[in-house]
PDB file of C-alpha atoms in Angstrom:
ATOM      1  CA  MET F  20       8.750   7.518 -18.783  1.00 91.00           C
ATOM      2  CA  ILE F  21       7.817   6.246 -15.319  1.00 97.00           C
ATOM      3  CA  LYS F  22       6.497   2.662 -15.511  1.00 98.00           C
ATOM      4  CA  ILE F  23       4.669   1.270 -12.463  1.00 98.00           C
ATOM      5  CA  ALA F  24       2.609  -1.914 -12.221  1.00 98.00           C
ATOM      6  CA  ALA F  25      -0.131  -2.772  -9.736  1.00 98.00           C
ATOM      7  CA  MET F  26      -0.919  -6.377  -8.824  1.00 98.00           C
ATOM      8  CA  GLY F  27      -3.848  -7.502  -6.721  1.00 98.00           C
ATOM      9  CA  ASP F  28      -7.358  -6.518  -5.751  1.00 97.00           C
ATOM     10  CA  ASN F  29     -10.199  -5.092  -7.780  1.00 97.00           C
ATOM     11  CA  VAL F  30     -13.869  -4.632  -6.990  1.00 97.00           C
ATOM     12  CA  VAL F  31     -16.999  -2.848  -8.115  1.00 97.00           C
ATOM     13  CA  ASP F  32     -18.083  -0.449  -5.381  1.00 95.00           C
ATOM     14  CA  CYS F  33     -21.884  -0.455  -5.382  1.00 95.00           C
ATOM     15  CA  TYR F  34     -23.388   2.806  -4.110  1.00 92.00           C
ATOM     16  CA  LEU F  35     -26.788   2.306  -2.509  1.00 85.00           C
ATOM     17  CA  SER F  36     -27.508   6.036  -2.660  1.00 84.00           C
ATOM     18  CA  ASN F  37     -27.650   6.233  -6.450  1.00 88.00           C
ATOM     19  CA  GLY F  38     -27.807   2.654  -7.719  1.00 92.00           C
ATOM     20  CA  THR F  39     -24.420   2.964  -9.396  1.00 96.00           C
ATOM     21  CA  MET F  40     -21.351   0.708  -9.338  1.00 97.00           C
ATOM     22  CA  PHE F  41     -17.843   2.030  -9.843  1.00 97.00           C
ATOM     23  CA  PRO F  42     -14.565   0.197 -10.550  1.00 98.00           C
ATOM     24  CA  GLY F  43     -12.331   0.204  -7.483  1.00 97.00           C
ATOM     25  CA  GLY F  44      -9.957  -1.671  -5.245  1.00 96.00           C
ATOM     26  CA  ASN F  45      -6.606  -0.421  -3.950  1.00 98.00           C
ATOM     27  CA  CYS F  46      -4.430  -1.910  -6.689  1.00 98.00           C
ATOM     28  CA  LEU F  47      -6.800  -1.128  -9.539  1.00 98.00           C
ATOM     29  CA  ASN F  48      -7.089   2.464  -8.325  1.00 98.00           C
ATOM     30  CA  VAL F  49      -3.315   2.880  -8.149  1.00 98.00           C
ATOM     31  CA  SER F  50      -2.924   1.600 -11.713  1.00 98.00           C
ATOM     32  CA  VAL F  51      -5.421   4.189 -12.972  1.00 98.00           C
ATOM     33  CA  PHE F  52      -3.961   7.096 -11.004  1.00 98.00           C
ATOM     34  CA  ILE F  53      -0.424   6.348 -12.178  1.00 98.00           C
ATOM     35  CA  ARG F  54      -1.672   6.798 -15.747  1.00 98.00           C
ATOM     36  CA  ARG F  55      -3.470  10.018 -14.849  1.00 98.00           C
ATOM     37  CA  PHE F  56      -0.277  11.376 -13.301  1.00 98.00           C
ATOM     38  CA  GLY F  57       1.576  10.804 -16.557  1.00 98.00           C
ATOM     39  CA  GLY F  58       3.125   7.395 -16.025  1.00 98.00           C
ATOM     40  CA  VAL F  59       2.788   4.080 -17.808  1.00 98.00           C
ATOM     41  CA  SER F  60       0.941   1.470 -15.779  1.00 98.00           C
ATOM     42  CA  ALA F  61      -0.156  -2.144 -15.947  1.00 98.00           C
ATOM     43  CA  TYR F  62      -2.757  -3.973 -13.886  1.00 98.00           C
ATOM     44  CA  ILE F  63      -2.344  -7.638 -12.938  1.00 98.00           C
ATOM     45  CA  GLY F  64      -5.484  -9.189 -11.478  1.00 98.00           C
ATOM     46  CA  ALA F  65      -8.628 -11.222 -12.083  1.00 98.00           C
ATOM     47  CA  ILE F  66     -12.220 -10.311 -12.955  1.00 98.00           C
ATOM     48  CA  GLY F  67     -15.275 -12.434 -13.640  1.00 97.00           C
ATOM     49  CA  GLN F  68     -17.185 -13.059 -16.862  1.00 95.00           C
ATOM     50  CA  ASP F  69     -20.043 -10.786 -15.874  1.00 96.00           C
ATOM     51  CA  GLU F  70     -21.326  -7.236 -16.247  1.00 96.00           C
ATOM     52  CA  ALA F  71     -19.238  -5.968 -13.337  1.00 97.00           C
ATOM     53  CA  GLY F  72     -16.103  -7.439 -14.862  1.00 97.00           C
ATOM     54  CA  SER F  73     -16.890  -5.774 -18.173  1.00 97.00           C
ATOM     55  CA  VAL F  74     -17.263  -2.408 -16.432  1.00 98.00           C
ATOM     56  CA  ILE F  75     -13.832  -2.841 -14.824  1.00 98.00           C
ATOM     57  CA  GLU F  76     -12.169  -3.986 -18.038  1.00 98.00           C
ATOM     58  CA  LYS F  77     -13.634  -1.105 -20.056  1.00 98.00           C
ATOM     59  CA  ALA F  78     -12.591   1.473 -17.449  1.00 98.00           C
ATOM     60  CA  LEU F  79      -9.008   0.203 -17.405  1.00 98.00           C
ATOM     61  CA  HIS F  80      -8.931   0.106 -21.200  1.00 98.00           C
ATOM     62  CA  ASP F  81     -10.301   3.656 -21.436  1.00 98.00           C
ATOM     63  CA  GLU F  82      -7.632   4.813 -18.966  1.00 98.00           C
ATOM     64  CA  ASN F  83      -4.916   3.212 -21.155  1.00 98.00           C
ATOM     65  CA  VAL F  84      -3.764   0.805 -18.459  1.00 98.00           C
ATOM     66  CA  ASP F  85      -1.835  -2.216 -19.809  1.00 98.00           C
ATOM     67  CA  LEU F  86      -4.104  -5.266 -19.460  1.00 98.00           C
ATOM     68  CA  ALA F  87      -1.749  -7.905 -20.852  1.00 98.00           C
ATOM     69  CA  ARG F  88      -1.816  -9.807 -17.518  1.00 98.00           C
ATOM     70  CA  LEU F  89      -5.523  -9.372 -16.711  1.00 98.00           C
ATOM     71  CA  ARG F  90      -7.329 -12.673 -16.122  1.00 97.00           C
ATOM     72  CA  ILE F  91     -11.008 -13.054 -17.056  1.00 97.00           C
ATOM     73  CA  LEU F  92     -12.300 -16.070 -15.159  1.00 96.00           C
ATOM     74  CA  LYS F  93     -15.547 -17.959 -14.771  1.00 94.00           C
ATOM     75  CA  GLY F  94     -17.350 -16.712 -11.698  1.00 93.00           C
ATOM     76  CA  ALA F  95     -18.344 -13.396 -10.177  1.00 95.00           C
ATOM     77  CA  THR F  96     -16.343 -10.199 -10.037  1.00 97.00           C
ATOM     78  CA  ALA F  97     -15.660  -8.915  -6.526  1.00 96.00           C
ATOM     79  CA  TYR F  98     -18.130  -6.361  -5.198  1.00 96.00           C
ATOM     80  CA  CYS F  99     -18.478  -4.102  -2.176  1.00 93.00           C
ATOM     81  CA  ILE F 100     -21.707  -2.514  -0.983  1.00 91.00           C
ATOM     82  CA  ILE F 101     -21.069   1.136  -0.069  1.00 83.00           C
ATOM     83  CA  GLY F 102     -23.204   3.403   2.084  1.00 76.00           C
ATOM     84  CA  HIS F 103     -22.346   6.953   3.112  1.00 65.00           C
ATOM     85  CA  ARG F 104     -22.416   8.945   6.336  1.00 66.00           C
ATOM     86  CA  ASP F 105     -22.126  12.575   5.244  1.00 63.00           C
ATOM     87  CA  ALA F 106     -19.458  12.267   2.502  1.00 58.00           C
ATOM     88  CA  ASP F 107     -17.516   9.516   4.234  1.00 60.00           C
ATOM     89  CA  ARG F 108     -17.943   5.989   2.913  1.00 61.00           C
ATOM     90  CA  VAL F 109     -19.333   3.141   5.012  1.00 69.00           C
ATOM     91  CA  PHE F 110     -18.634  -0.450   3.974  1.00 71.00           C
ATOM     92  CA  VAL F 111     -21.817  -2.530   4.303  1.00 75.00           C
ATOM     93  CA  ARG F 112     -20.645  -5.906   2.995  1.00 82.00           C
ATOM     94  CA  ALA F 113     -18.438  -7.426   0.315  1.00 86.00           C
ATOM     95  CA  ASP F 114     -17.781 -10.576  -1.673  1.00 93.00           C
ATOM     96  CA  LEU F 115     -14.285 -11.234  -3.050  1.00 93.00           C
ATOM     97  CA  GLY F 116     -15.508 -13.225  -6.061  1.00 93.00           C
ATOM     98  CA  VAL F 117     -12.637 -14.324  -8.312  1.00 95.00           C
ATOM     99  CA  SER F 118     -10.370 -11.413  -7.351  1.00 95.00           C
ATOM    100  CA  MET F 119      -8.190 -13.484  -5.001  1.00 95.00           C
ATOM    101  CA  PHE F 120      -5.685 -15.101  -7.347  1.00 95.00           C
ATOM    102  CA  SER F 121      -2.129 -16.435  -7.293  1.00 95.00           C
ATOM    103  CA  PRO F 122       0.279 -14.782  -9.717  1.00 97.00           C
ATOM    104  CA  SER F 123       2.111 -17.069 -12.121  1.00 97.00           C
ATOM    105  CA  SER F 124       5.848 -17.102 -12.719  1.00 98.00           C
ATOM    106  CA  ASP F 125       5.149 -15.143 -15.905  1.00 98.00           C
ATOM    107  CA  ASP F 126       3.269 -12.493 -13.890  1.00 98.00           C
ATOM    108  CA  ILE F 127       6.271 -12.112 -11.589  1.00 98.00           C
ATOM    109  CA  ALA F 128       8.737 -11.979 -14.488  1.00 98.00           C
ATOM    110  CA  PHE F 129       6.537  -9.317 -16.151  1.00 98.00           C
ATOM    111  CA  LEU F 130       7.390  -6.949 -13.296  1.00 98.00           C
ATOM    112  CA  LYS F 131      11.058  -6.631 -14.214  1.00 98.00           C
ATOM    113  CA  ASP F 132      10.184  -4.121 -16.938  1.00 97.00           C
ATOM    114  CA  PHE F 133       8.662  -1.711 -14.386  1.00 98.00           C
ATOM    115  CA  ALA F 134      10.307   0.712 -11.986  1.00 98.00           C
ATOM    116  CA  ALA F 135       8.013  -0.459  -9.172  1.00 98.00           C
ATOM    117  CA  VAL F 136       5.027  -2.637  -8.381  1.00 98.00           C
ATOM    118  CA  HIS F 137       2.235  -1.787  -5.957  1.00 98.00           C
ATOM    119  CA  ILE F 138       0.515  -4.511  -3.900  1.00 98.00           C
ATOM    120  CA  GLY F 139      -2.049  -4.062  -1.118  1.00 97.00           C
ATOM    121  CA  GLN F 140      -2.536  -6.244   1.943  1.00 96.00           C
ATOM    122  CA  SER F 141      -6.200  -6.764   1.032  1.00 94.00           C
ATOM    123  CA  SER F 142      -5.082  -8.595  -2.123  1.00 96.00           C
ATOM    124  CA  GLY F 143      -4.013 -11.717  -0.211  1.00 96.00           C
ATOM    125  CA  LEU F 144      -0.653 -11.791  -1.986  1.00 98.00           C
ATOM    126  CA  ASP F 145       1.692 -11.703   1.009  1.00 98.00           C
ATOM    127  CA  ASP F 146       3.182 -15.057  -0.007  1.00 97.00           C
ATOM    128  CA  HIS F 147       4.251 -13.477  -3.305  1.00 98.00           C
ATOM    129  CA  VAL F 148       5.571 -10.053  -2.287  1.00 98.00           C
ATOM    130  CA  SER F 149       9.087 -11.376  -1.746  1.00 98.00           C
ATOM    131  CA  ALA F 150       9.211 -12.732  -5.302  1.00 98.00           C
ATOM    132  CA  ALA F 151       7.820  -9.465  -6.648  1.00 98.00           C
ATOM    133  CA  ALA F 152      10.458  -7.497  -4.727  1.00 98.00           C
ATOM    134  CA  THR F 153      13.227  -9.467  -6.467  1.00 98.00           C
ATOM    135  CA  GLN F 154      12.033  -8.058  -9.807  1.00 98.00           C
ATOM    136  CA  THR F 155      11.468  -4.394  -8.988  1.00 98.00           C
ATOM    137  CA  LEU F 156      10.871  -1.896  -6.174  1.00 98.00           C
ATOM    138  CA  LEU F 157       7.918  -2.801  -3.947  1.00 98.00           C
ATOM    139  CA  SER F 158       5.172  -0.450  -2.824  1.00 98.00           C
ATOM    140  CA  TYR F 159       2.951  -2.111  -0.215  1.00 98.00           C
ATOM    141  CA  ASP F 160      -0.227  -0.772   1.344  1.00 98.00           C
ATOM    142  CA  PHE F 161      -0.733  -2.055   4.883  1.00 98.00           C
ATOM    143  CA  SER F 162      -4.078  -0.209   4.949  1.00 96.00           C
ATOM    144  CA  THR F 163      -5.469  -0.498   8.499  1.00 94.00           C
ATOM    145  CA  ARG F 164      -3.719  -3.756   9.369  1.00 95.00           C
ATOM    146  CA  ARG F 165      -1.634  -3.082  12.459  1.00 92.00           C
ATOM    147  CA  ASP F 166      -0.162  -6.348  13.824  1.00 93.00           C
ATOM    148  CA  PRO F 167       3.566  -5.805  14.471  1.00 93.00           C
ATOM    149  CA  GLU F 168       4.683  -9.237  13.220  1.00 96.00           C
ATOM    150  CA  HIS F 169       3.126  -8.551   9.836  1.00 96.00           C
ATOM    151  CA  ARG F 170       4.877  -5.177   9.656  1.00 95.00           C
ATOM    152  CA  ARG F 171       8.222  -6.730  10.541  1.00 95.00           C
ATOM    153  CA  THR F 172       7.800  -9.385   7.837  1.00 97.00           C
ATOM    154  CA  ILE F 173       6.833  -7.067   4.964  1.00 98.00           C
ATOM    155  CA  ALA F 174       8.697  -3.836   5.787  1.00 98.00           C
ATOM    156  CA  PRO F 175      12.204  -5.068   4.843  1.00 98.00           C
ATOM    157  CA  LEU F 176      10.936  -5.663   1.291  1.00 98.00           C
ATOM    158  CA  CYS F 177       9.442  -2.203   0.823  1.00 98.00           C
ATOM    159  CA  PHE F 178      10.608   0.779  -1.146  1.00 98.00           C
ATOM    160  CA  LEU F 179       7.382   2.485  -0.023  1.00 98.00           C
ATOM    161  CA  ALA F 180       5.246   1.229   2.866  1.00 98.00           C
ATOM    162  CA  SER F 181       1.855   2.925   3.277  1.00 98.00           C
ATOM    163  CA  ILE F 182      -0.491   2.997   6.267  1.00 98.00           C
ATOM    164  CA  SER F 183      -4.062   4.267   6.498  1.00 97.00           C
ATOM    165  CA  GLY F 184      -3.977   6.235   9.731  1.00 95.00           C
ATOM    166  CA  GLY F 185      -7.084   8.367   9.856  1.00 92.00           C
ATOM    167  CA  ASP F 186      -7.810   6.944  13.314  1.00 93.00           C
ATOM    168  CA  LEU F 187      -4.288   7.533  14.634  1.00 95.00           C
ATOM    169  CA  SER F 188      -2.940  10.462  16.599  1.00 95.00           C
ATOM    170  CA  HIS F 189       0.134  12.184  15.214  1.00 96.00           C
ATOM    171  CA  ASP F 190       2.344  10.434  17.775  1.00 97.00           C
ATOM    172  CA  GLU F 191       0.826   7.031  16.971  1.00 97.00           C
ATOM    173  CA  ALA F 192       1.259   7.572  13.241  1.00 97.00           C
ATOM    174  CA  LEU F 193       4.866   8.621  13.696  1.00 97.00           C
ATOM    175  CA  ALA F 194       5.597   5.625  15.939  1.00 97.00           C
ATOM    176  CA  ILE F 195       4.332   3.146  13.331  1.00 96.00           C
ATOM    177  CA  ALA F 196       6.150   4.966  10.546  1.00 97.00           C
ATOM    178  CA  THR F 197       9.374   4.871  12.548  1.00 97.00           C
ATOM    179  CA  GLU F 198       8.976   1.150  13.224  1.00 97.00           C
ATOM    180  CA  LEU F 199       8.444   0.406   9.527  1.00 97.00           C
ATOM    181  CA  ARG F 200      11.449   2.493   8.543  1.00 97.00           C
ATOM    182  CA  ASP F 201      13.614   0.872  11.205  1.00 97.00           C
ATOM    183  CA  CYS F 202      12.509  -2.557   9.942  1.00 96.00           C
ATOM    184  CA  GLY F 203      13.827  -1.720   6.490  1.00 97.00           C
ATOM    185  CA  ALA F 204      11.236   0.231   4.490  1.00 98.00           C
ATOM    186  CA  ARG F 205      12.999   2.976   2.532  1.00 98.00           C
ATOM    187  CA  TRP F 206      10.006   5.322   2.687  1.00 98.00           C
ATOM    188  CA  VAL F 207       6.889   5.224   4.866  1.00 98.00           C
ATOM    189  CA  LEU F 208       3.685   7.104   4.109  1.00 98.00           C
ATOM    190  CA  VAL F 209       0.888   7.516   6.651  1.00 98.00           C
ATOM    191  CA  THR F 210      -2.279   9.084   5.266  1.00 98.00           C
ATOM    192  CA  ARG F 211      -4.436  10.687   7.955  1.00 96.00           C
ATOM    193  CA  GLY F 212      -7.536  11.913   6.144  1.00 93.00           C
ATOM    194  CA  SER F 213      -8.423  15.477   7.087  1.00 92.00           C
ATOM    195  CA  GLU F 214      -5.199  15.683   9.130  1.00 95.00           C
ATOM    196  CA  GLY F 215      -3.031  15.358   6.030  1.00 96.00           C
ATOM    197  CA  ALA F 216      -0.133  12.919   5.746  1.00 98.00           C
ATOM    198  CA  ILE F 217       3.399  12.233   6.890  1.00 98.00           C
ATOM    199  CA  LEU F 218       6.269  10.780   4.884  1.00 98.00           C
ATOM    200  CA  LEU F 219       9.316   9.370   6.649  1.00 98.00           C
ATOM    201  CA  GLY F 220      12.551   8.300   5.015  1.00 97.00           C
ATOM    202  CA  ALA F 221      16.329   8.563   5.160  1.00 88.00           C
ATOM    203  CA  GLU F 222      16.074  12.275   4.297  1.00 91.00           C
ATOM    204  CA  GLY F 223      13.904  12.952   7.326  1.00 96.00           C
ATOM    205  CA  LEU F 224      10.273  13.550   8.244  1.00 98.00           C
ATOM    206  CA  PHE F 225       7.979  15.485   5.939  1.00 98.00           C
ATOM    207  CA  GLU F 226       4.383  16.507   6.559  1.00 98.00           C
ATOM    208  CA  VAL F 227       1.573  18.045   4.537  1.00 98.00           C
ATOM    209  CA  ALA F 228      -1.864  19.333   5.468  1.00 97.00           C
ATOM    210  CA  ALA F 229      -4.937  18.062   3.670  1.00 95.00           C
ATOM    211  CA  SER F 230      -5.836  20.173   0.653  1.00 95.00           C
ATOM    212  CA  PRO F 231      -9.256  21.871   0.896  1.00 92.00           C
ATOM    213  CA  ALA F 232     -11.997  20.139  -1.044  1.00 86.00           C
ATOM    214  CA  GLU F 233     -15.758  20.117  -1.436  1.00 85.00           C
ATOM    215  CA  LEU F 234     -16.356  16.594  -0.160  1.00 89.00           C
ATOM    216  CA  VAL F 235     -18.656  14.416  -2.229  1.00 90.00           C
ATOM    217  CA  ASP F 236     -17.116  10.994  -1.611  1.00 90.00           C
ATOM    218  CA  THR F 237     -13.843  10.131   0.165  1.00 90.00           C
ATOM    219  CA  LEU F 238     -13.505   6.672  -1.389  1.00 91.00           C
ATOM    220  CA  GLY F 239     -10.177   6.398  -3.206  1.00 95.00           C
ATOM    221  CA  ALA F 240      -8.535   9.462  -1.672  1.00 96.00           C
ATOM    222  CA  GLY F 241      -5.947   7.385   0.177  1.00 97.00           C
ATOM    223  CA  ASP F 242      -5.153   5.358  -2.942  1.00 98.00           C
ATOM    224  CA  THR F 243      -4.698   8.609  -4.847  1.00 98.00           C
ATOM    225  CA  PHE F 244      -2.240   9.797  -2.219  1.00 98.00           C
ATOM    226  CA  ILE F 245      -0.287   6.533  -2.377  1.00 98.00           C
ATOM    227  CA  ALA F 246      -0.111   6.560  -6.172  1.00 98.00           C
ATOM    228  CA  ARG F 247       1.042  10.181  -6.385  1.00 98.00           C
ATOM    229  CA  THR F 248       3.629   9.649  -3.649  1.00 98.00           C
ATOM    230  CA  LEU F 249       5.007   6.540  -5.346  1.00 98.00           C
ATOM    231  CA  PHE F 250       5.062   8.290  -8.715  1.00 98.00           C
ATOM    232  CA  GLY F 251       6.893  11.265  -7.226  1.00 98.00           C
ATOM    233  CA  LEU F 252       9.472   9.154  -5.438  1.00 98.00           C
ATOM    234  CA  ILE F 253      10.250   7.161  -8.588  1.00 98.00           C
ATOM    235  CA  ALA F 254      10.414  10.394 -10.597  1.00 98.00           C
ATOM    236  CA  GLY F 255      12.927  11.887  -8.156  1.00 97.00           C
ATOM    237  CA  GLU F 256      10.718  14.732  -6.948  1.00 98.00           C
ATOM    238  CA  THR F 257      11.452  16.346  -3.600  1.00 97.00           C
ATOM    239  CA  PRO F 258       9.346  15.100  -0.680  1.00 98.00           C
ATOM    240  CA  HIS F 259       7.763  18.525  -0.228  1.00 97.00           C
ATOM    241  CA  ALA F 260       6.797  18.764  -3.904  1.00 98.00           C
ATOM    242  CA  LEU F 261       5.346  15.268  -4.184  1.00 98.00           C
ATOM    243  CA  LEU F 262       3.396  15.534  -0.924  1.00 98.00           C
ATOM    244  CA  SER F 263       1.847  18.827  -2.003  1.00 98.00           C
ATOM    245  CA  ALA F 264       0.871  17.305  -5.352  1.00 98.00           C
ATOM    246  CA  ALA F 265      -0.523  14.207  -3.614  1.00 98.00           C
ATOM    247  CA  ALA F 266      -2.677  16.310  -1.272  1.00 98.00           C
ATOM    248  CA  VAL F 267      -4.164  18.237  -4.197  1.00 98.00           C
ATOM    249  CA  ALA F 268      -4.809  15.030  -6.155  1.00 98.00           C
ATOM    250  CA  ALA F 269      -6.488  13.339  -3.167  1.00 97.00           C
ATOM    251  CA  ALA F 270      -8.739  16.357  -2.683  1.00 97.00           C
ATOM    252  CA  GLU F 271      -9.752  16.167  -6.335  1.00 97.00           C
ATOM    253  CA  THR F 272     -10.762  12.500  -5.900  1.00 97.00           C
ATOM    254  CA  CYS F 273     -13.096  13.545  -3.068  1.00 95.00           C
ATOM    255  CA  ARG F 274     -15.044  15.781  -5.438  1.00 95.00           C
ATOM    256  CA  TYR F 275     -16.773  12.968  -7.354  1.00 95.00           C
ATOM    257  CA  PHE F 276     -18.385   9.583  -6.695  1.00 93.00           C
ATOM    258  CA  GLY F 277     -16.261   6.469  -6.983  1.00 95.00           C
ATOM    259  CA  ALA F 278     -12.505   6.189  -6.680  1.00 96.00           C
ATOM    260  CA  VAL F 279     -11.850   6.567 -10.421  1.00 98.00           C
ATOM    261  CA  GLY F 280     -15.299   7.335 -11.830  1.00 96.00           C
ATOM    262  CA  HIS F 281     -16.612   5.200 -14.745  1.00 98.00           C
ATOM    263  CA  GLY F 282     -19.942   4.539 -13.043  1.00 97.00           C
ATOM    264  CA  ALA F 283     -22.560   2.141 -14.424  1.00 97.00           C
ATOM    265  CA  PRO F 284     -25.953   0.902 -13.187  1.00 96.00           C
ATOM    266  CA  ILE F 285     -25.595  -1.829 -10.573  1.00 95.00           C
ATOM    267  CA  LYS F 286     -25.921  -5.215 -12.226  1.00 91.00           C
ATOM    268  CA  LEU F 287     -24.698  -8.110 -10.106  1.00 87.00           C
ATOM    269  CA  SER F 288     -26.092 -11.519 -10.955  1.00 67.00           C
ATOM    270  CA  GLY F 289     -27.943 -12.983  -7.979  1.00 59.00           C
ATOM    271  CA  VAL F 290     -27.270  -9.975  -5.749  1.00 56.00           C
ATOM    272  CA  VAL F 291     -29.600  -7.188  -6.903  1.00 49.00           C
ATOM    273  CA  PRO F 292     -32.585  -8.391  -4.797  1.00 45.00           C
ATOM    274  CA  GLU F 293     -30.338  -8.255  -1.742  1.00 50.00           C
ATOM    275  CA  LEU F 294     -29.293  -4.704  -2.642  1.00 52.00           C
ATOM    276  CA  GLN F 295     -32.921  -3.685  -2.867  1.00 43.00           C
ATOM    277  CA  THR F 296     -33.490  -5.122   0.602  1.00 39.00           C
ATOM    278  CA  ILE F 297     -30.522  -3.267   2.085  1.00 42.00           C
ATOM    279  CA  SER F 298     -31.472   0.042   0.506  1.00 39.00           C
ATOM    280  CA  SER F 299     -35.168  -0.091   1.416  1.00 32.00           C
TER     281      SER F 299
END
């Protein structure tokens, strides 16, 4: 059984269009998708003692994600206000709440029982990725962060380094992937939205076109692609097979609202009046 942990960010994505909030965040999403792909997963992170936190906790529980290292803290759960332009998401504003946390020594030791751990740059855990990488294989999502010094610092620790490259040309995407690989990342994934994705590693360069989909909401598609790629690499699948499966899975995520579903009416203490102002 493939066991993969995710440590870092979570959020409720609040959709102005329908008054619904959905659990999300790069690391939370990866933990859910790993379970859906047939693996065992655990989520390490922090939520608040509020309605949004309860929605996140229930969703993870219903998805059978291990919550042994989930912190429930005083304060507000992170939220992000989401608008849409066609089916593509637009980030209006966000508040990180209690989601930015420092893992304990027990959290780091917990990782040794997993084949890999996924951490995203938006989680603010860069000071801890080295310790995590001593326990298991590291998957790291650089997202849209592009500063070369950051890449050179993190890449040597990575089993899988991922980049969100929907704004990059093919040559630009390949150049960044090559730099990350040359800096030490074993595998590099660049997701490029409707242009598909590329995967670069010691076995060569592999590419896949985006799978056709009726677009409802693109939020979470990149996280789906990362999770399926990581799962496939750990499982020993061929690059062609795992990329094809990842493209299909990402297209499926685009067919519904929210990265992982589990929607609930927006209920954020002290924020709802502001939402009504934004949406009016």
